[in-house]
PDB file of C-alpha atoms in Angstrom:
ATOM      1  CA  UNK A  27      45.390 -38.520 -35.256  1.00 68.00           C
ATOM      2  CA  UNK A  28      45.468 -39.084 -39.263  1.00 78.00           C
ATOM      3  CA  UNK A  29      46.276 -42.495 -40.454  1.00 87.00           C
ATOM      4  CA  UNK A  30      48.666 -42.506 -43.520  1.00 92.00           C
ATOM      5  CA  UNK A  31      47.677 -44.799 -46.023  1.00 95.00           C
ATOM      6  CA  UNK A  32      50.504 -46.126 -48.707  1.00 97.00           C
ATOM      7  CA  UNK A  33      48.998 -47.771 -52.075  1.00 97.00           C
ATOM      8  CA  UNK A  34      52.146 -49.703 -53.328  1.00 98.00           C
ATOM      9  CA  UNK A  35      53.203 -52.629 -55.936  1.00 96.00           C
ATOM     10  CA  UNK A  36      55.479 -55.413 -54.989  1.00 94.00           C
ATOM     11  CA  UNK A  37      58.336 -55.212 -56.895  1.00 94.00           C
ATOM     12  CA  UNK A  38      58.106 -51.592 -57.143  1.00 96.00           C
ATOM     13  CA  UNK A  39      61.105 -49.548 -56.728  1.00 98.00           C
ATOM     14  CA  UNK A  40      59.743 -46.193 -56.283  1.00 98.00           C
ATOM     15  CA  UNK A  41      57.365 -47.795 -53.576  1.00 98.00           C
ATOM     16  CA  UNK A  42      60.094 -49.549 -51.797  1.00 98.00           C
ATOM     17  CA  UNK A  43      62.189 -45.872 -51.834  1.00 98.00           C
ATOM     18  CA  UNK A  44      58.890 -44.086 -50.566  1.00 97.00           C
ATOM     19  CA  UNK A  45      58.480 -46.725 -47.695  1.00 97.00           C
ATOM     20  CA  UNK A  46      61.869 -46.658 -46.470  1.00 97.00           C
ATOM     21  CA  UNK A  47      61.782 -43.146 -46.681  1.00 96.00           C
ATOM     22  CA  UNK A  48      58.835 -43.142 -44.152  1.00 94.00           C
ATOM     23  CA  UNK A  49      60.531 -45.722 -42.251  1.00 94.00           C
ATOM     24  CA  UNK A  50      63.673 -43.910 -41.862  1.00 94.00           C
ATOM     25  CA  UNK A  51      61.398 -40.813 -40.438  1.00 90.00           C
ATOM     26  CA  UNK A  52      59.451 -43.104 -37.963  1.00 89.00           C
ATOM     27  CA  UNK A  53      56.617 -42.565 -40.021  1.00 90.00           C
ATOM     28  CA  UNK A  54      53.809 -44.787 -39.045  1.00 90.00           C
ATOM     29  CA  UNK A  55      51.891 -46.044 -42.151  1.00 94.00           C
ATOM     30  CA  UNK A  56      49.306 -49.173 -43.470  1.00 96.00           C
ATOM     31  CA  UNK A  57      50.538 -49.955 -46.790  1.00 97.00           C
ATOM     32  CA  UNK A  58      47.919 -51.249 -49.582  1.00 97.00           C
ATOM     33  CA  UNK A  59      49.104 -53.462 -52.074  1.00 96.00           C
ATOM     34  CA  UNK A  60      47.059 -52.399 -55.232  1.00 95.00           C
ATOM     35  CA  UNK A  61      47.592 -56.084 -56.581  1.00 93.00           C
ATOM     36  CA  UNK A  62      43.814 -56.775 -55.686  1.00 90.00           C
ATOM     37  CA  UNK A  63      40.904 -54.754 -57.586  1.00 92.00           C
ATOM     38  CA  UNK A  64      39.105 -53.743 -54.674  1.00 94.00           C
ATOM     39  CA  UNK A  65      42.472 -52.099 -53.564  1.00 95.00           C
ATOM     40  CA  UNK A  66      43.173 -50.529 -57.078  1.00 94.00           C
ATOM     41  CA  UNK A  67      39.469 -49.276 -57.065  1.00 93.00           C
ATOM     42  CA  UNK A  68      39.716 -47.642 -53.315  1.00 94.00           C
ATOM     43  CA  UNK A  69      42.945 -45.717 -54.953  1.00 95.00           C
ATOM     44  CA  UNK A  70      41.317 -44.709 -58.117  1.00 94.00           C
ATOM     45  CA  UNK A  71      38.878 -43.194 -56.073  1.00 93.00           C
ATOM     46  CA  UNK A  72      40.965 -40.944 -54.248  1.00 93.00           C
ATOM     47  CA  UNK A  73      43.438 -40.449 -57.429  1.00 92.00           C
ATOM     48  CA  UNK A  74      43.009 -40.455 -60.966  1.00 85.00           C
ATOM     49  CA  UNK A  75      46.831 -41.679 -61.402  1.00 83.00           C
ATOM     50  CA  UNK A  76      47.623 -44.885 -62.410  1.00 88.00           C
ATOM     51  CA  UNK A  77      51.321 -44.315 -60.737  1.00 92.00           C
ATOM     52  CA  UNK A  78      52.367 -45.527 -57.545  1.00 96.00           C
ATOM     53  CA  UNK A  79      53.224 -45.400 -54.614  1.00 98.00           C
ATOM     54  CA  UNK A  80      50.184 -43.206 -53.794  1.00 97.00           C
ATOM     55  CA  UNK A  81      50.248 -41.542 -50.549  1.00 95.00           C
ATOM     56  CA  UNK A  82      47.273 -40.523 -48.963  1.00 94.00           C
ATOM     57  CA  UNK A  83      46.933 -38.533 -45.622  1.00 90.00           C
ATOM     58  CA  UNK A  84      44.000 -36.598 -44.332  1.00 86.00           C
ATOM     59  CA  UNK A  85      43.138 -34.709 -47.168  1.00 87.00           C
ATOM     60  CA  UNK A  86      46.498 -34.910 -49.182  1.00 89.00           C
ATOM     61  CA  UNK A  87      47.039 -37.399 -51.988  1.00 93.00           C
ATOM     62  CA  UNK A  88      50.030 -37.623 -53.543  1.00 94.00           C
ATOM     63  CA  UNK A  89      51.076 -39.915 -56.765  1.00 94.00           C
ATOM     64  CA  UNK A  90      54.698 -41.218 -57.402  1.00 95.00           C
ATOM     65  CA  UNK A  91      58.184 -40.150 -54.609  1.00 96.00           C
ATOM     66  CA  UNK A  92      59.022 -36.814 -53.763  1.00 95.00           C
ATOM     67  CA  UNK A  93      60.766 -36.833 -50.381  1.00 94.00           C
ATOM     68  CA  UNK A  94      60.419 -32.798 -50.060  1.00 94.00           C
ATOM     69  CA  UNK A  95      56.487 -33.416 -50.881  1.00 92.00           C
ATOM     70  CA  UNK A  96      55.894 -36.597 -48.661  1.00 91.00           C
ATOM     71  CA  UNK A  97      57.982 -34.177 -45.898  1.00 88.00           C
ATOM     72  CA  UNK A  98      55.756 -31.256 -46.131  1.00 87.00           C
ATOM     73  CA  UNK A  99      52.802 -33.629 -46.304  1.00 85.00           C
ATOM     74  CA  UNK A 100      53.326 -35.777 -43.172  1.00 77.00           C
ATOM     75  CA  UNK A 101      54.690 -32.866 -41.291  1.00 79.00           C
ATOM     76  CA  UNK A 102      51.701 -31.123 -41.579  1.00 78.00           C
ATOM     77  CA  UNK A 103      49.298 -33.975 -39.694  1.00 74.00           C
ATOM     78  CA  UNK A 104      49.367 -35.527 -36.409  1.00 68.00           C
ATOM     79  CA  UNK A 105      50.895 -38.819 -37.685  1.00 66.00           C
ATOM     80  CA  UNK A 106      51.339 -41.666 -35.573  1.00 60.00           C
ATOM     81  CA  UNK A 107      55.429 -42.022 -34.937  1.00 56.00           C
ATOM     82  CA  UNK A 108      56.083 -44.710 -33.409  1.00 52.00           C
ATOM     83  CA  UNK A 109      59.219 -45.110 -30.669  1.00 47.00           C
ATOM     84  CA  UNK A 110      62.077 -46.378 -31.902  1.00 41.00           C
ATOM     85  CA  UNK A 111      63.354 -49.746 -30.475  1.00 37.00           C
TER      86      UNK A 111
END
C-alpha cells in the first residue's frame, strides 16, 4: 500500500483546498509542514518547486492543486482510505 505524503504551509490556502480535497475523498494522507528545514530539504529533494502543497505518492510528485491531477494520481495507487465514521 503507498503512503501519500502532503508537504504543506500553515496558513496556506491552496494547501488547506488540497487537504480538504483529500479529505472529502477519504484520502488517507501524513501531511509535512515545510516550516522546519529538514522538512523543506526532504521536499526539495523530491521537487525542485518552491510551491506548495506538494503531493507525493509512489512515484508521482506533484507541485501546487489540481483536483483532476491529485484524482488521477491517487486513483492510480493502493491508497489507504480510511472508513468513514
Amino acid at each position: 500500500m503507498e503512503k501519500l505524503i502532503m508537504y504543506t504551509l500553515p496558513l496556506c490556502p491552496i494547501c488547506f483546498q488540497a487537504k480538504q480535497f483529500l479529505k472529502n475523498k477519504g484520502v488517507a494522507f501524513e501531511e509535512k509542514k515545510v516550516i522546519h528545514s529538514s522538512v523543506f530539504k526532504e521536499m526539495r529533494k523530491i521537487t525542485n518547486s518552491l510551491r506548495v502543497p506538494v503531493m507525493k505518492v509512489g512515484d508521482e510528485v506533484l507541485s501546487g492543486f489540481n483536483r483532476k491531477k491529485y484524482q488521477q494520481a491517487f486513483s492510480s495507487y493502493d491508497i489507504n482510505h480510511p472508513e468513514k465514521e
